[in-house]
Amino acid sequence: MSQKIVKAIGLVFGDIGTSPIYTLPVIFLFLPPTKENVLGVLSLIFWTLIIIPTIQYTVLAMSLSLRGEGGTLILSEILRTLLRGRKRLLGLVVFLSFIGISLLMGDGVITPAISIMSAVEGISYIPGLRPLEKTEVVLLSVLIALGLFYFQKKGTEKVSGAFGPIMSLWFLSLFILGFLNLFLSPEVILAINPWYALEFFKQNGWKAYLILGEVILCATGSEAMYADMGHLGAKPIKRAWYLVLTALVVNYFGQGAFLLRHPESKSILFEMCLNTFASAYVPFLCLALMATVIASQAMISGMFSVVYQAMSARYLPLMRVKYTSPELHSQIYIGTINWFLFFAVVFIMFEFQSSTNLAAAYGLAVTGDMTITGIFLITIFYLKKRYSFLFLAVLTTSITFLYFTSTLFKLPHGGFWALVLAVIPFSIILLYTQGQKRLYKSLRFFNQKEFVTNFTKFYRENSKIQGKALYFIRDPEHFPPYVIENIFVHGILYEENIFVSLIRKNEPYGITTSFLEEICPGAKFFEIAYGYMERFKVEDILKEHGINERVIFYGLEDIETQHPVWKAYAFIKQISPHFVKFLNLPPAKLHGVLTRIEL
């Protein structure tokens, strides 16, 4: 097995790989474990794993990328390129991408909670120990979560190398356990036939439709395959998935076989291990705990990446970013997000008390994000005239939408928390993006012609300070009010004034710089174009081009408003660090110029 495949197993498949701990136990809370029901559920699980992670993500989504990168934002970028000039459709794409990001964040809270709690509950089956009380399970889970979230600021570079071997051992254990039990009741193999899934619907009717909301738990984490494509490449993820898929299918079928022989089982995977290898139960439990921590780690790291992309795309206000690895730029730490996630995870643990309660509310955010991905895939393949892929995209999206509608019935049973958790980032994104639009409409910009006329005269007639001054502007065609105020009102004029513009490119990676010709005597324009996934230091780039500035000016807005919505936006702006701090510039050189704005 190649090193890249092992790495993919460790970094990508934690979430979907720990689903066997809680999927079947939750389903059979609502169903009697008859042979017909077991075969029907196994058939649904098998075909769900084929249709969603295999076809929708491995085949369809992973065929689309920008410079090898994947994810919801990548699909929206591809669509925005294809839909140029169609403002209404572009607006809809951006709005759906906002929803997708928000649902992913909601999922990012529930995944660590359910993964850790489901493994901790396995302690109750250790021979000779009394079963844990619900409060004890929650407290132990909170302690594990605290250690996990506290560790984030130190980075995962030193331990990430162990993720692959640990998860590979986890999937091997799942395969062996499943195979041995499958061997004892081989009739469950019949469930590969989709007829059993159809017969399950025929016999259970409306109840079968509701059960879909639990069956989808077997596919949570599918989106990670596409989102992590840029870090590892499509080939190793695809190859790793087929190994993971084999282990998962064999284990689920083995659990079904065990359930037929032991219909009283509650925590099926752990009881199956205890019955098959009693002496290996404690090592297996420790392995399960490590697997759930790794799954949670992958989700947290994914949240940091999603938030960073959203900040780069100017969908979210800027937050402080710490780089935890000098070699791997993808390893970052965002303290605000980290501790928000931790307190949200703790709240969810105390609110639901057990993994089965939590699983009964889980899946809404996941299927919502999958449906949005499907809509993007259908539109892209239609516009690209790839009709065979379009047919598959329509098929898979119809099924993910069916799963999504079935999870809506979880709303009264705690499923509403998934929406509440998603509404928080969605509201912030909407408020911030609309506030930014309103703010820029209120600002009085000079166009280049106005600026050159005024600056040429002012530069010629006034004394100058020695050295170079940097100003941050968006482009050489528009000069913001703080530049005008600083130079023409306050009379702060340097010998050389360099206007730096940071341009975010549609591609995820790559940095290009260009010194344009002098705008006029004493004024130059310097452009840095960067991929939205790039992490870079502006100061290092400036030094490479021989720019040793004496001072750096940047604009600050003091927003005055009576409108409650814009007051909330003003508060977000006030508590958010300015983008110059995001760029790690030398503090001694920084000078903010305040401009008062009425909204």
mmCIF file with all atom_site columns, N, CA and C in Angstrom, residues 375-396:
data_model
loop_
_atom_site.group_PDB
_atom_site.id
_atom_site.type_symbol
_atom_site.label_atom_id
_atom_site.label_alt_id
_atom_site.label_comp_id
_atom_site.label_asym_id
_atom_site.label_entity_id
_atom_site.label_seq_id
_atom_site.pdbx_PDB_ins_code
_atom_site.Cartn_x
_atom_site.Cartn_y
_atom_site.Cartn_z
_atom_site.occupancy
_atom_site.B_iso_or_equiv
_atom_site.pdbx_formal_charge
_atom_site.auth_seq_id
_atom_site.auth_comp_id
_atom_site.auth_asym_id
_atom_site.auth_atom_id
_atom_site.pdbx_PDB_model_num
ATOM 1  N N  . ILE A 1 375 ? -26.727 19.978 -6.874  1.00 0.00 ? 375 ILE A N  1
ATOM 2  C CA . ILE A 1 375 ? -27.285 21.038 -7.737  1.00 0.00 ? 375 ILE A CA 1
ATOM 3  C C  . ILE A 1 375 ? -26.173 21.698 -8.547  1.00 0.00 ? 375 ILE A C  1
ATOM 4  N N  . PHE A 1 376 ? -25.049 21.961 -7.897  1.00 0.00 ? 376 PHE A N  1
ATOM 5  C CA . PHE A 1 376 ? -23.898 22.549 -8.593  1.00 0.00 ? 376 PHE A CA 1
ATOM 6  C C  . PHE A 1 376 ? -23.396 21.603 -9.691  1.00 0.00 ? 376 PHE A C  1
ATOM 7  N N  . LEU A 1 377 ? -23.320 20.298 -9.368  1.00 0.00 ? 377 LEU A N  1
ATOM 8  C CA . LEU A 1 377 ? -22.837 19.321 -10.344 1.00 0.00 ? 377 LEU A CA 1
ATOM 9  C C  . LEU A 1 377 ? -23.751 19.265 -11.569 1.00 0.00 ? 377 LEU A C  1
ATOM 10 N N  . ILE A 1 378 ? -25.070 19.223 -11.330 1.00 0.00 ? 378 ILE A N  1
ATOM 11 C CA . ILE A 1 378 ? -26.039 19.183 -12.445 1.00 0.00 ? 378 ILE A CA 1
ATOM 12 C C  . ILE A 1 378 ? -25.849 20.394 -13.355 1.00 0.00 ? 378 ILE A C  1
ATOM 13 N N  . THR A 1 379 ? -25.754 21.584 -12.758 1.00 0.00 ? 379 THR A N  1
ATOM 14 C CA . THR A 1 379 ? -25.626 22.822 -13.545 1.00 0.00 ? 379 THR A CA 1
ATOM 15 C C  . THR A 1 379 ? -24.334 22.841 -14.343 1.00 0.00 ? 379 THR A C  1
ATOM 16 N N  . ILE A 1 380 ? -23.228 22.441 -13.709 1.00 0.00 ? 380 ILE A N  1
ATOM 17 C CA . ILE A 1 380 ? -21.922 22.458 -14.386 1.00 0.00 ? 380 ILE A CA 1
ATOM 18 C C  . ILE A 1 380 ? -21.908 21.477 -15.564 1.00 0.00 ? 380 ILE A C  1
ATOM 19 N N  . PHE A 1 381 ? -22.372 20.236 -15.317 1.00 0.00 ? 381 PHE A N  1
ATOM 20 C CA . PHE A 1 381 ? -22.355 19.240 -16.397 1.00 0.00 ? 381 PHE A CA 1
ATOM 21 C C  . PHE A 1 381 ? -23.304 19.628 -17.534 1.00 0.00 ? 381 PHE A C  1
ATOM 22 N N  . TYR A 1 382 ? -24.404 20.297 -17.192 1.00 0.00 ? 382 TYR A N  1
ATOM 23 C CA . TYR A 1 382 ? -25.326 20.775 -18.234 1.00 0.00 ? 382 TYR A CA 1
ATOM 24 C C  . TYR A 1 382 ? -24.652 21.854 -19.083 1.00 0.00 ? 382 TYR A C  1
ATOM 25 N N  . LEU A 1 383 ? -24.012 22.812 -18.432 1.00 0.00 ? 383 LEU A N  1
ATOM 26 C CA . LEU A 1 383 ? -23.355 23.889 -19.160 1.00 0.00 ? 383 LEU A CA 1
ATOM 27 C C  . LEU A 1 383 ? -22.152 23.399 -19.954 1.00 0.00 ? 383 LEU A C  1
ATOM 28 N N  . LYS A 1 384 ? -21.491 22.349 -19.448 1.00 0.00 ? 384 LYS A N  1
ATOM 29 C CA . LYS A 1 384 ? -20.339 21.793 -20.158 1.00 0.00 ? 384 LYS A CA 1
ATOM 30 C C  . LYS A 1 384 ? -20.753 20.746 -21.203 1.00 0.00 ? 384 LYS A C  1
ATOM 31 N N  . LYS A 1 385 ? -22.073 20.447 -21.242 1.00 0.00 ? 385 LYS A N  1
ATOM 32 C CA . LYS A 1 385 ? -22.638 19.477 -22.191 1.00 0.00 ? 385 LYS A CA 1
ATOM 33 C C  . LYS A 1 385 ? -22.035 18.079 -22.015 1.00 0.00 ? 385 LYS A C  1
ATOM 34 N N  . ARG A 1 386 ? -21.778 17.711 -20.761 1.00 0.00 ? 386 ARG A N  1
ATOM 35 C CA . ARG A 1 386 ? -21.299 16.360 -20.445 1.00 0.00 ? 386 ARG A CA 1
ATOM 36 C C  . ARG A 1 386 ? -22.529 15.557 -20.011 1.00 0.00 ? 386 ARG A C  1
ATOM 37 N N  . TYR A 1 387 ? -23.268 15.041 -20.975 1.00 0.00 ? 387 TYR A N  1
ATOM 38 C CA . TYR A 1 387 ? -24.614 14.528 -20.728 1.00 0.00 ? 387 TYR A CA 1
ATOM 39 C C  . TYR A 1 387 ? -24.639 13.203 -19.961 1.00 0.00 ? 387 TYR A C  1
ATOM 40 N N  . SER A 1 388 ? -23.625 12.360 -20.118 1.00 0.00 ? 388 SER A N  1
ATOM 41 C CA . SER A 1 388 ? -23.605 11.103 -19.351 1.00 0.00 ? 388 SER A CA 1
ATOM 42 C C  . SER A 1 388 ? -23.417 11.406 -17.868 1.00 0.00 ? 388 SER A C  1
ATOM 43 N N  . PHE A 1 389 ? -22.527 12.363 -17.569 1.00 0.00 ? 389 PHE A N  1
ATOM 44 C CA . PHE A 1 389 ? -22.315 12.778 -16.180 1.00 0.00 ? 389 PHE A CA 1
ATOM 45 C C  . PHE A 1 389 ? -23.534 13.536 -15.662 1.00 0.00 ? 389 PHE A C  1
ATOM 46 N N  . LEU A 1 390 ? -24.188 14.275 -16.547 1.00 0.00 ? 390 LEU A N  1
ATOM 47 C CA . LEU A 1 390 ? -25.396 15.004 -16.162 1.00 0.00 ? 390 LEU A CA 1
ATOM 48 C C  . LEU A 1 390 ? -26.479 14.030 -15.700 1.00 0.00 ? 390 LEU A C  1
ATOM 49 N N  . PHE A 1 391 ? -26.639 12.926 -16.435 1.00 0.00 ? 391 PHE A N  1
ATOM 50 C CA . PHE A 1 391 ? -27.636 11.915 -16.063 1.00 0.00 ? 391 PHE A CA 1
ATOM 51 C C  . PHE A 1 391 ? -27.339 11.352 -14.679 1.00 0.00 ? 391 PHE A C  1
ATOM 52 N N  . LEU A 1 392 ? -26.055 11.014 -14.437 1.00 0.00 ? 392 LEU A N  1
ATOM 53 C CA . LEU A 1 392 ? -25.661 10.473 -13.129 1.00 0.00 ? 392 LEU A CA 1
ATOM 54 C C  . LEU A 1 392 ? -25.860 11.514 -12.031 1.00 0.00 ? 392 LEU A C  1
ATOM 55 N N  . ALA A 1 393 ? -25.557 12.776 -12.343 1.00 0.00 ? 393 ALA A N  1
ATOM 56 C CA . ALA A 1 393 ? -25.706 13.853 -11.352 1.00 0.00 ? 393 ALA A CA 1
ATOM 57 C C  . ALA A 1 393 ? -27.171 14.045 -10.975 1.00 0.00 ? 393 ALA A C  1
ATOM 58 N N  . VAL A 1 394 ? -28.062 13.980 -11.960 1.00 0.00 ? 394 VAL A N  1
ATOM 59 C CA . VAL A 1 394 ? -29.501 14.104 -11.682 1.00 0.00 ? 394 VAL A CA 1
ATOM 60 C C  . VAL A 1 394 ? -29.963 12.944 -10.801 1.00 0.00 ? 394 VAL A C  1
ATOM 61 N N  . LEU A 1 395 ? -29.483 11.734 -11.110 1.00 0.00 ? 395 LEU A N  1
ATOM 62 C CA . LEU A 1 395 ? -29.855 10.540 -10.342 1.00 0.00 ? 395 LEU A CA 1
ATOM 63 C C  . LEU A 1 395 ? -29.388 10.649 -8.886  1.00 0.00 ? 395 LEU A C  1
ATOM 64 N N  . THR A 1 396 ? -28.094 10.958 -8.702  1.00 0.00 ? 396 THR A N  1
ATOM 65 C CA . THR A 1 396 ? -27.536 11.017 -7.335  1.00 0.00 ? 396 THR A CA 1
ATOM 66 C C  . THR A 1 396 ? -28.136 12.176 -6.536  1.00 0.00 ? 396 THR A C  1
#
